[in-house]
CSV table of C-alpha atoms in Angstrom, one decimal:
chain,number,residue,atom,x,y,z
Y,115,MET,CA,117.1,41.0,80.4
Y,116,PRO,CA,114.8,38.9,83.0
Y,117,VAL,CA,111.0,38.7,81.9
Y,118,ALA,CA,107.9,38.4,83.8
Y,119,THR,CA,107.0,34.8,84.0
Y,120,THR,CA,103.7,33.3,82.3
Y,121,LYS,CA,102.6,32.8,86.1
Y,122,MET,CA,102.8,36.6,87.3
Y,123,LEU,CA,101.7,38.2,84.2
Y,124,GLU,CA,98.4,35.9,85.6
Y,125,PHE,CA,98.1,37.3,88.9
Y,126,MET,CA,98.6,40.6,87.6
Y,127,GLN,CA,95.4,40.3,85.0
Y,128,GLU,CA,93.7,38.4,88.6
Y,129,LEU,CA,94.5,41.8,90.6
Y,130,LYS,CA,93.4,44.1,88.0
Y,131,LYS,CA,89.8,42.7,88.5
Y,132,VAL,CA,89.8,44.1,92.1
Y,133,VAL,CA,92.1,47.2,91.9
Y,134,THR,CA,93.7,49.7,89.7
Y,135,VAL,CA,96.7,48.2,88.8
Y,136,GLY,CA,100.2,50.7,87.5
Y,137,VAL,CA,103.2,49.2,86.2
Y,138,VAL,CA,106.4,51.5,87.4
Y,139,GLY,CA,109.7,50.9,86.1
Y,140,GLY,CA,113.3,53.0,85.4
Y,141,SER,CA,113.7,51.3,81.9
Y,142,ASP,CA,111.9,53.1,78.8
Y,143,LEU,CA,108.6,51.6,77.1
Y,144,VAL,CA,110.6,49.4,74.8
Y,145,LYS,CA,112.2,47.8,77.3
Y,146,ILE,CA,109.1,47.3,79.7
Y,147,SER,CA,106.9,46.0,76.8
Y,148,GLU,CA,110.3,43.3,76.5
Y,149,GLN,CA,109.9,42.3,80.0
Y,150,LEU,CA,105.8,42.2,80.4
Y,151,GLY,CA,104.8,42.2,76.5
Y,152,ILE,CA,103.4,43.8,74.0
Y,153,THR,CA,100.2,44.5,75.4
Y,154,VAL,CA,101.3,45.9,78.4
Y,155,PHE,CA,99.0,49.0,77.5
Y,156,ASN,CA,96.2,47.0,77.6
Y,157,ASP,CA,97.0,44.8,80.4
Y,158,TYR,CA,97.8,47.8,82.9
Y,159,ASP,CA,95.4,50.7,84.0
Y,160,TYR,CA,98.8,52.5,84.4
Y,161,VAL,CA,102.4,52.6,82.8
Y,162,PHE,CA,105.3,54.6,84.2
Y,163,ALA,CA,108.4,55.0,82.5
Y,164,GLU,CA,111.2,56.1,83.5
Y,165,LYS,CA,111.2,55.9,87.2
Y,166,VAL,CA,107.7,57.6,86.8
Y,167,LEU,CA,108.9,60.5,84.6
Y,168,VAL,CA,107.0,59.4,81.5
Y,169,ALA,CA,103.3,58.3,82.4
Y,170,TYR,CA,100.6,56.6,80.5
Y,171,LYS,CA,96.9,56.3,81.5
Y,172,GLY,CA,94.9,53.9,79.1
Y,173,GLY,CA,97.7,53.6,76.8
Y,174,ASN,CA,97.7,57.6,76.7
Y,175,LEU,CA,100.5,60.1,77.7
Y,176,ILE,CA,99.5,61.9,80.5
Y,177,GLY,CA,102.8,63.5,81.7
Y,178,THR,CA,106.3,63.6,80.6
Y,179,GLN,CA,109.6,65.4,81.7
Y,180,SER,CA,112.5,66.0,79.3
Y,181,PHE,CA,115.7,65.7,81.2
Y,182,LYS,CA,117.3,67.8,78.1
Y,183,SER,CA,114.6,70.9,78.3
Y,184,TYR,CA,115.0,71.2,82.4
Y,185,LEU,CA,119.2,71.3,82.4
Y,186,GLY,CA,119.6,72.7,78.9
Y,187,GLU,CA,121.5,71.6,76.0
Y,188,ASP,CA,125.0,73.2,77.1
Y,189,LYS,CA,124.7,71.8,80.6
Y,190,LEU,CA,123.7,68.4,79.5
Y,191,LYS,CA,126.6,68.3,76.6
Y,192,GLU,CA,129.2,69.3,79.4
Y,193,PHE,CA,127.9,66.6,82.1
Y,194,ILE,CA,127.8,63.9,79.2
Y,195,ASN,CA,131.4,65.1,78.3
Y,196,PHE,CA,132.5,65.1,81.9
Y,197,THR,CA,131.1,61.5,82.5
Y,198,LEU,CA,132.4,59.7,79.2
Y,199,HIS,CA,135.8,61.1,80.7
Y,200,TYR,CA,135.3,59.6,84.1
Y,201,ILE,CA,134.6,56.2,82.5
Y,202,ALA,CA,136.9,56.2,80.5
Y,203,ASP,CA,139.6,56.8,83.1
Y,204,LEU,CA,138.2,53.5,85.2
Y,205,ASP,CA,140.1,50.7,85.9
Y,206,ILE,CA,137.7,47.7,85.6
Y,207,PRO,CA,137.6,44.6,84.3
Y,208,ILE,CA,135.8,44.5,81.0
Y,209,LYS,CA,134.4,48.0,78.8
Y,210,ARG,CA,132.2,47.5,76.1
Y,211,ARG,CA,129.9,50.1,75.2
Y,212,MET,CA,127.0,52.8,75.2
Y,213,PHE,CA,127.9,53.8,78.3
Y,214,ILE,CA,125.3,56.7,78.6
Y,215,GLU,CA,121.7,55.8,77.4
Y,216,PHE,CA,119.9,59.4,76.9
Y,217,ARG,CA,115.9,58.7,77.7
Y,218,ASN,CA,113.3,61.6,78.3
Y,219,GLY,CA,113.3,61.7,81.4
Y,220,MET,CA,116.9,61.0,82.6
Y,221,LEU,CA,120.2,59.6,81.7
Y,222,ASN,CA,121.2,55.8,82.2
Y,223,VAL,CA,125.0,55.6,82.8
Y,224,CYS,CA,126.7,52.2,83.1
Y,225,PRO,CA,130.6,51.8,83.7
Y,226,ILE,CA,130.7,48.6,81.9
Y,227,GLY,CA,128.5,49.3,79.1
Y,228,ARG,CA,124.8,48.7,78.8
Y,229,ASN,CA,125.8,46.2,75.8
Y,230,CYS,CA,127.6,44.0,77.7
Y,231,SER,CA,125.8,40.6,78.4
Y,232,GLN,CA,124.1,39.3,81.5
Y,233,GLU,CA,127.1,36.6,82.5
Y,234,GLU,CA,129.3,39.9,81.9
Y,235,ARG,CA,127.1,42.2,84.2
Y,236,ASP,CA,127.3,39.3,86.8
Y,237,GLU,CA,130.9,39.0,86.7
Y,238,PHE,CA,131.3,42.1,87.3
Y,239,GLU,CA,131.7,42.4,91.3
Y,240,ASP,CA,130.7,45.7,92.0
Y,241,LYS,CA,130.3,45.2,95.8
Y,242,VAL,CA,134.7,44.8,95.9
Y,243,HIS,CA,135.5,48.1,94.1
Y,244,ASN,CA,132.3,50.3,95.1
Y,245,ILE,CA,132.6,52.1,91.4
Y,246,ARG,CA,128.6,52.6,91.4
Y,247,SER,CA,128.5,54.0,94.7
Y,248,LYS,CA,131.8,56.3,93.9
Y,249,ILE,CA,130.5,57.6,90.7
Y,250,VAL,CA,126.8,58.5,92.2
Y,251,PHE,CA,129.2,60.5,94.6
Y,252,VAL,CA,131.0,62.4,91.6
Y,253,LEU,CA,128.0,62.7,89.7
Y,254,ARG,CA,125.9,63.8,91.9
Y,255,GLU,CA,128.5,66.9,93.0
Y,256,ARG,CA,128.8,67.6,89.3
Y,257,ILE,CA,125.6,67.8,88.6
Y,258,ASN,CA,124.5,70.1,91.5
Y,259,ASN,CA,127.6,72.1,90.2
Y,260,LEU,CA,125.5,72.6,87.1
Y,261,GLY,CA,122.7,74.0,89.1
Y,262,ARG,CA,119.9,71.2,89.0
Y,263,HIS,CA,118.4,71.9,92.4
Y,264,ALA,CA,117.1,75.3,91.1
Y,265,GLN,CA,114.5,76.4,93.5
Y,266,ALA,CA,112.3,77.4,91.0
Y,267,GLY,CA,112.5,74.4,89.2
Y,268,LEU,CA,112.2,72.1,92.0
Y,269,VAL,CA,108.9,74.3,93.1
Y,270,ASP,CA,107.3,73.6,90.0
Y,271,GLU,CA,108.2,70.3,89.3
Y,272,GLY,CA,106.5,69.1,93.0
Y,273,ARG,CA,103.5,71.2,92.4
Y,274,GLY,CA,103.5,68.9,89.0
Y,275,TYR,CA,103.8,65.8,90.7
Y,276,ILE,CA,101.3,66.2,92.8
Y,277,LYS,CA,98.7,67.8,90.7
Y,278,LEU,CA,99.5,64.6,88.0
Y,279,LEU,CA,98.3,62.2,90.6
Y,280,LEU,CA,95.0,64.3,91.8
Y,281,GLU,CA,94.6,64.2,87.8
Y,282,CYS,CA,95.0,60.2,87.9
Y,283,GLY,CA,92.5,59.7,90.2
Y,284,MET,CA,94.9,59.0,93.1
Y,285,ARG,CA,95.2,59.7,96.2
Y,286,PRO,CA,98.7,60.9,97.4
Y,287,THR,CA,100.2,58.8,100.6
Y,288,ILE,CA,102.7,59.8,102.9
Y,289,GLN,CA,105.6,57.9,100.9
Y,290,HIS,CA,104.4,60.7,98.0
Y,291,TYR,CA,105.3,63.4,100.4
Y,292,GLY,CA,108.4,61.4,102.0
Y,293,CYS,CA,110.0,61.5,98.5
Y,294,MET,CA,108.8,64.8,97.6
Y,295,VAL,CA,110.2,66.4,100.8
Y,296,ASP,CA,113.5,63.9,100.7
Y,297,SER,CA,114.6,65.5,97.0
Y,298,PHE,CA,113.7,68.9,98.2
Y,299,GLY,CA,115.8,68.7,101.6
Y,300,LYS,CA,118.7,67.3,99.8
Y,301,ALA,CA,118.8,70.9,97.8
Y,302,GLY,CA,118.6,73.0,101.2
Y,303,LEU,CA,114.9,73.5,100.3
Y,304,VAL,CA,112.3,72.3,103.3
Y,305,GLY,CA,110.5,75.7,103.5
Y,306,GLU,CA,109.5,75.2,99.8
Y,307,ALA,CA,108.4,71.6,100.3
Y,308,TYR,CA,106.1,72.9,102.9
Y,309,GLU,CA,104.9,75.8,100.5
Y,310,VAL,CA,104.1,73.2,97.6
Y,311,LEU,CA,102.4,71.0,100.4
Y,312,VAL,CA,99.9,74.1,101.7
Y,313,GLN,CA,99.6,75.4,97.8
Y,314,CYS,CA,98.0,71.7,97.1
Y,315,ARG,CA,95.1,72.4,99.4
Y,316,LEU,CA,95.2,69.3,101.5
Y,317,ARG,CA,93.8,68.6,104.9
Y,318,ARG,CA,97.0,68.9,107.4
Y,319,THR,CA,97.3,66.6,109.8
Y,320,TRP,CA,99.9,68.0,112.0
């Protein structure tokens, strides 16, 4: 696993003297600490793990989403079973272990297994067989069928997303709204995206 260089870490500390600095990572806190150091909470104002689904400010947990509580144990088990069967039938050069890593906010699916070495990762040339793009398509269809994009849940999630930004003293930008509208749009809920933005009592610019 690649780690931050001393030069990069020193630069981030200099940057922190001028602006508020936050770290955003797809990994859990353990792996983020391995990459940025065990003092990551002291080194940065905010730490957002698991693709911003677990948020810390000054070392204190300020927000989290649980994939299990959101989807439900039965649907989660059904999805995991389907995924493992799908991976088992894939004809790929190597397979190791830990094909699914369970986290609070997400499931990390790896067709060759997360316990493979960095060299094995490099050898697995996915661009040739497009394994990832195919599995993303299949799993997206499957999880949509499980009702992941339920209207009420998505609307509440959108409200919570904006609320968390404001509570952290962060001013939402067009990129934040764009991500939310994109997520709503894929679920066919563009009208609901407008509803959330209006309820946030933010001044419109259109």
